[in-house]
XYZ file of C-alpha atoms in Angstrom:
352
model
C 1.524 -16.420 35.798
C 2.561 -13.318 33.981
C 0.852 -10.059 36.200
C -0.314 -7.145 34.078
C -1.827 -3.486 35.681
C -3.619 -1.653 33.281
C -3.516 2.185 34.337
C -5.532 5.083 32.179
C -4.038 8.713 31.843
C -8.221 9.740 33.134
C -9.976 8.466 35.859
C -12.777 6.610 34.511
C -15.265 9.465 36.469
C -13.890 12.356 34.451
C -13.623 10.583 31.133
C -14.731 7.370 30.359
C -14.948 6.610 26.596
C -14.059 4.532 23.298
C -10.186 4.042 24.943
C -11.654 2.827 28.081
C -14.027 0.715 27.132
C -11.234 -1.163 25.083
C -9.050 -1.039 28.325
C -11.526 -3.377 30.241
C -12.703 -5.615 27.362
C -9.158 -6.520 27.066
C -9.376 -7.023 30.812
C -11.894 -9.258 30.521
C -11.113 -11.004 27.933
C -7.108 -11.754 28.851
C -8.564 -12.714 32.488
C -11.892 -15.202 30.778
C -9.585 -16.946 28.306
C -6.947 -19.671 28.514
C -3.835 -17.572 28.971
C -1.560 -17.399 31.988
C -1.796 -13.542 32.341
C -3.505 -11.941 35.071
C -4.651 -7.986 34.577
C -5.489 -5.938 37.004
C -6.251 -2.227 37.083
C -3.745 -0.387 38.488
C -4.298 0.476 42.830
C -3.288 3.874 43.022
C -3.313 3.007 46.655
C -1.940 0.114 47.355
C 2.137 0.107 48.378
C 2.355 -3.643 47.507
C 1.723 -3.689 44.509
C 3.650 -6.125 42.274
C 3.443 -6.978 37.965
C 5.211 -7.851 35.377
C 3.920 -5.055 32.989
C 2.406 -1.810 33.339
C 0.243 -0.950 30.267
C -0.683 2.770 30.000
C -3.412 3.688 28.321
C -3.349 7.145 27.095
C -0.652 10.016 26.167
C -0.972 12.576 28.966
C 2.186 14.099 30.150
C 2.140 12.588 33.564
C 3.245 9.148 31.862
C 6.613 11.082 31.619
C 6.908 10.440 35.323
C 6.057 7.507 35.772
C 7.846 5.883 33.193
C 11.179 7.580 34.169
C 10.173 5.951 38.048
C 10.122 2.640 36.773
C 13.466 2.946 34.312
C 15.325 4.095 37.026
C 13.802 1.743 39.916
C 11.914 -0.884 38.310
C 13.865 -1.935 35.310
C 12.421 -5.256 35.684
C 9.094 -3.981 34.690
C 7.923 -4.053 31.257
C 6.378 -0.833 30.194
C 3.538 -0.808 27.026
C 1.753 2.342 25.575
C -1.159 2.376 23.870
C -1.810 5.907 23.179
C -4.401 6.276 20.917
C -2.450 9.538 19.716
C -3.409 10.705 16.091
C -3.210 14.801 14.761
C -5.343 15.868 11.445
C -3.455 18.575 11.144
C -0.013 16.765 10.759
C 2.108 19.519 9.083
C 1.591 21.859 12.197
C 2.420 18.921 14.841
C 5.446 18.522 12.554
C 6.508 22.178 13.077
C 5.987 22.056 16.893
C 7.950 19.202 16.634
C 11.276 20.364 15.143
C 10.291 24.117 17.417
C 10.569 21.752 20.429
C 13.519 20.978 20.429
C 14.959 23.918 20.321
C 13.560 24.489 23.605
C 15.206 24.727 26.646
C 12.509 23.457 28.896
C 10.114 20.430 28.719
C 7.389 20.460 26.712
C 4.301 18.856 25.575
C 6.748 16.710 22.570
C 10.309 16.231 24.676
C 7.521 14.714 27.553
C 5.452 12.068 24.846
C 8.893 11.501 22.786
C 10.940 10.730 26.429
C 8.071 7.610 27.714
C 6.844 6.657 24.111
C 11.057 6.044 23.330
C 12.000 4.090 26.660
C 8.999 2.212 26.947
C 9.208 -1.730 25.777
C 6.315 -1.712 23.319
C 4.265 0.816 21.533
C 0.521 -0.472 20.698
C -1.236 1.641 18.203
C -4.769 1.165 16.209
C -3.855 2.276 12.839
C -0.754 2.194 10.784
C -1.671 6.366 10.513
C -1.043 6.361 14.244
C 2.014 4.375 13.674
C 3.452 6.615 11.119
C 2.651 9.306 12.487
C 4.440 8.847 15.733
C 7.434 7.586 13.867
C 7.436 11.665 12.288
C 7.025 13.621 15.121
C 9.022 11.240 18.030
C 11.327 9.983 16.170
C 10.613 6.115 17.097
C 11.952 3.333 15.984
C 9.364 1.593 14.160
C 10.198 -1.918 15.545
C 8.839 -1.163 18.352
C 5.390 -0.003 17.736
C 2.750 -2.749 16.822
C -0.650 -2.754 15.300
C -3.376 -3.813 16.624
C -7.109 -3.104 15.849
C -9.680 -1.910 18.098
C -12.587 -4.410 17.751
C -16.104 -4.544 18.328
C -17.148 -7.529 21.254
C -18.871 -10.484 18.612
C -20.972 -10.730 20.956
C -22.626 -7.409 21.021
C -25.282 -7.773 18.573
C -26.799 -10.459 20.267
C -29.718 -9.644 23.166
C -29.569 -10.441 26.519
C -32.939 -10.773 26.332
C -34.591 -11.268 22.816
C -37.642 -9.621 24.077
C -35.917 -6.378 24.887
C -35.484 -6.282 20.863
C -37.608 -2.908 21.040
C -37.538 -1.723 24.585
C -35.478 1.527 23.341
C -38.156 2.756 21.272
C -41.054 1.467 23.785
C -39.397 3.716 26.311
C -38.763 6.565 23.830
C -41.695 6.451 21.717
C -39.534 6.055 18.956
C -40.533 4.269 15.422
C -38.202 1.971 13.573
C -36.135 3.670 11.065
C -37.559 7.048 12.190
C -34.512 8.139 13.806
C -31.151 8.812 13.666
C -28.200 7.893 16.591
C -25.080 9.227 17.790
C -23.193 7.404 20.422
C -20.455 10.119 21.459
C -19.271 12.229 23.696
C -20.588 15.607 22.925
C -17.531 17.447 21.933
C -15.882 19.809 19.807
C -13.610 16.883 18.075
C -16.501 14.760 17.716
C -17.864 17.684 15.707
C -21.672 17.757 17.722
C -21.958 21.261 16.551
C -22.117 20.908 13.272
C -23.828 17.534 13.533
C -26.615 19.592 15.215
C -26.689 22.474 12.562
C -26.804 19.673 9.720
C -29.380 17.793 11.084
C -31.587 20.890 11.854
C -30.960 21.801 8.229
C -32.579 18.747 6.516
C -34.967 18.004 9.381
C -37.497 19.610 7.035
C -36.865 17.390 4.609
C -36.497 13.523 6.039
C -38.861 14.526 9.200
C -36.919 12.002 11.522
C -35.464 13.102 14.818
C -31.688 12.677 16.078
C -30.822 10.878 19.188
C -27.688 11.480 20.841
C -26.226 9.074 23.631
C -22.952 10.505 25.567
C -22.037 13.189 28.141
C -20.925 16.735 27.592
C -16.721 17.038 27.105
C -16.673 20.547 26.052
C -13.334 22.256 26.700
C -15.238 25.785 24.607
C -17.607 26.892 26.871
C -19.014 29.152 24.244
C -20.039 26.118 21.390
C -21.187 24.201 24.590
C -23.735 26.565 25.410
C -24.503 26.895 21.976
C -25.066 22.905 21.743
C -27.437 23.198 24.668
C -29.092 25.883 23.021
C -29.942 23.931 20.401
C -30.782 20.873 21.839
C -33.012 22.438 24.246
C -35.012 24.355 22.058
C -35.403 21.565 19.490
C -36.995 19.057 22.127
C -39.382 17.894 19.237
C -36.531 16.906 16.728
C -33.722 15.974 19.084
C -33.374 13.371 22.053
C -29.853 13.634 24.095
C -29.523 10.979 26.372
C -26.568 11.380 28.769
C -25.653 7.606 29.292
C -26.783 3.810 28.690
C -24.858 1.087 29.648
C -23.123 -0.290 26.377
C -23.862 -4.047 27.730
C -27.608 -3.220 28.012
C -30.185 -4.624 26.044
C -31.444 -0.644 26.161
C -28.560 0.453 23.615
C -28.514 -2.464 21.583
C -32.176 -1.666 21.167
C -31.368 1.943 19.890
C -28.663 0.548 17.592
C -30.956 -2.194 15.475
C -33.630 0.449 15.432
C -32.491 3.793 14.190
C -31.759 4.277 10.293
C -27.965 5.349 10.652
C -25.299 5.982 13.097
C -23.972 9.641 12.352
C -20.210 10.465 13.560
C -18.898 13.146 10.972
C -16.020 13.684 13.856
C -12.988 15.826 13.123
C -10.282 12.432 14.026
C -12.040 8.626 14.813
C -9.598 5.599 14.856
C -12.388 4.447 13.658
C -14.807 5.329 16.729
C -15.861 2.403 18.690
C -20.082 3.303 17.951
C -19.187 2.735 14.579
C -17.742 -0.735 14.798
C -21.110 -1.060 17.208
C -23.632 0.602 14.713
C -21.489 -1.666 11.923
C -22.037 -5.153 13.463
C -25.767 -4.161 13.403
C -25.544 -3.791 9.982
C -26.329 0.003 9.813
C -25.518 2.879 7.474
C -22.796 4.934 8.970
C -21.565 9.102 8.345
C -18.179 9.626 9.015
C -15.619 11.818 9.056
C -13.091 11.693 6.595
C -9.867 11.484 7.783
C -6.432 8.892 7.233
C -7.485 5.952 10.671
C -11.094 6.137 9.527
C -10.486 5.288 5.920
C -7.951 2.851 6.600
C -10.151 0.516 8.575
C -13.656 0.804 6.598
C -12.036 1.814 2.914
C -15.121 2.231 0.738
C -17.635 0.194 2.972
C -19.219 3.525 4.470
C -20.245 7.145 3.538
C -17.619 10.065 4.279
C -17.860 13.702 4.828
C -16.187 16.585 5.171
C -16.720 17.228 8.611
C -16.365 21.251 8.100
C -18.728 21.868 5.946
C -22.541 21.916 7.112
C -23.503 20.903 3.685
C -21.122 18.018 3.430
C -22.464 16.778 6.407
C -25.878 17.393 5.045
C -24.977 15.604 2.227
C -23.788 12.366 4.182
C -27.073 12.200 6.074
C -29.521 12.537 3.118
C -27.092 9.519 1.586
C -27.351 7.246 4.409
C -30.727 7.658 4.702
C -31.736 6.367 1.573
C -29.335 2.925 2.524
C -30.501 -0.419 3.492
C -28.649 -2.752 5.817
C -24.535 -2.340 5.623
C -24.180 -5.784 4.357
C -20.249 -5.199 3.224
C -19.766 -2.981 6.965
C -21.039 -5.833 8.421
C -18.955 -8.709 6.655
C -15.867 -5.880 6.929
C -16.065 -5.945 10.466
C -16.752 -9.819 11.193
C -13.520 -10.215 9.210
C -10.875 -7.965 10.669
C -12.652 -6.282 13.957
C -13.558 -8.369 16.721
C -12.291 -9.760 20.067
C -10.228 -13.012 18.700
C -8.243 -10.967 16.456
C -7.012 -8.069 18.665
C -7.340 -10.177 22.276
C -4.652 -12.933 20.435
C -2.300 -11.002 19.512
C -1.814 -8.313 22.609
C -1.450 -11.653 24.875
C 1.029 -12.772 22.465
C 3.172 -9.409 22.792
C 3.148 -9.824 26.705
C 4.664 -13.082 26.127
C 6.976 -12.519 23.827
C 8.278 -9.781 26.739
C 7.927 -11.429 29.589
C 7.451 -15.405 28.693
């Protein structure tokens, strides 16, 4: 029995989103199927602790330690990354980069290059992310791997089929008559200018916008200008903090509302997408390289800078049916059995 620990660079209390969610569906899913793997989340605070592979989730510096630990006392112990590390703006990353090294001390690149570099295996969810890290760590591109982050297949389907409209039964919501958002509210997931958008053609397609995450501000200034706006536009705009993603409550709010908006400065591709695409909905995104590369033509893009780009993208999706092509995209290349497969395969071909 091969022994995996799963361990996050945020504690699930301070940051729990799209990365963590796929952390514990892999969980699951290693630990329900026919494999002889065992995962286990990491115990902080337990001394005997033993595995065959850690698998860090995450890029923050702190890896840097731990990694170097288990090199130097542990070299028995298979290390994986999955970092989920992408930059828009790759030409400046590029010039901190090469600027890096000419420093003496350690720094935000000489601490990512140093545990990305000596760990076994690099997982990453988009050959962007791959190439990327290849330009600005200088890895060796054998050992970074593909795979996709996936929607459950399961996820469309109700617990109950009679909880089909309980979202807009406890919202007084209509069908169609509103918009969603599952996100953190954020600067990279653009809620700003989502908001100003929105507000903008309100007038126009009279249907409110709900938005499902917590705040994850680090600009205290455009968060208090995002709670400005919600607050005084009560009549137009429902923010819900949370909903349990297994609920019947937020698939409810998914097969109900008339697009999934996300014009988001980076996705790779945004987990509420895949969600909002397996229940056949009209999606906004952001345009940028991860996004495009997983839904190509299949959904509508924007430029998430410009308010009337985004405008734009929401007038467009609204006059869209069902996302027939999303749907068939996703059911071809996006779920469980493609990504669960092929990570359990990498730990064996480690460790077996």
């Amino acid at each position: 029995m091969i022994k995996v620990a799963f361990l996050s660079d945020f504690p699930f209390s301070i940051a729990f989103g799209g990365k963590e969610v796929q952390l514990l569906s892999y969980m699951e899913h290693i630990n329900n199927g026919n494999f002889d793997i065992k995962v286990n989340l990491l115990d902080f605070f337990k001394i005997e602790e033993t595995f065959d592979i850690i698998h860090l989730f995450g890029y923050s510096n702190w890896f840097y330690d731990i990694v170097k630990n288990l090199k130097n006392n542990f070299p028995n112990i298979k290390i994986f990354v999955s970092p989920t590390f992408y930059y828009e703006k790759e030409t400046r990353m590029l010039i901190g980069s090469l600027l890096s090294k000419l420093c003496p001390v350690p720094n935000f690149f000489s601490y990512k290059k140093y545990f990305l570099s000596k760990s076994d295996l690099i997982i990453v969810n988009s050959n962007a992310e791959k190439v990327q890290l290849i330009k600005l760590f200088q890895i060796d591109a054998p050992k970074i791997e593909i795979i996709y982050n996936y929607v459950d297949s399961s996820f469309a389907i109700f617990n109950n089929p009679e909880d089909a409209n309980i979202f807009l039964r406890k919202y007084n919501l209509d069908k169609d008559e509103y918009f969603l958002s599952v996100a953190f509210l954020d600067e990279r997931k653009n809620t700003l200018n989502l908001l100003r958008a929105f507000l903008e053609v309100y007038p126009i397609l009279k249907k409110k916008l709900v938005l499902i995450g917590k705040f994850r501000f680090r600009n205290n200034n455009i968060k208090e200008e995002v709670e400005k706006l919600v607050y005084t536009n009560k009549d137009k705009i429902l923010h819900i903090e949370y909903i349990d993603r297994k609920s019947d409550l937020l698939k409810s709010a998914y097969l109900n509302c008339k697009a999934h908006l996300l014009p988001s400065f980076l996705e790779t591709p945004g987990l509420s997408n895949l969600e909002a695409g397996i229940f056949k909905k009209p999606i906004l995104v952001g345009k940028c390289k991860p996004v495009i590369e997983y839904f190509g033509d299949k959904v509508v893009y924007c430029d998430p800078n410009s308010i009337e780009s985004i405008k734009k993208g929401i007038l467009k999706v609204n006059a869209q049916s069902q996302n027939i092509e999303l749907y068939d995209l996703i059911r071809s290349k996006y779920l469980e059995k493609h990504s669960v497969d092929k990570l359990v395969n990498l730990y064996l071909s480690q460790v077996g």
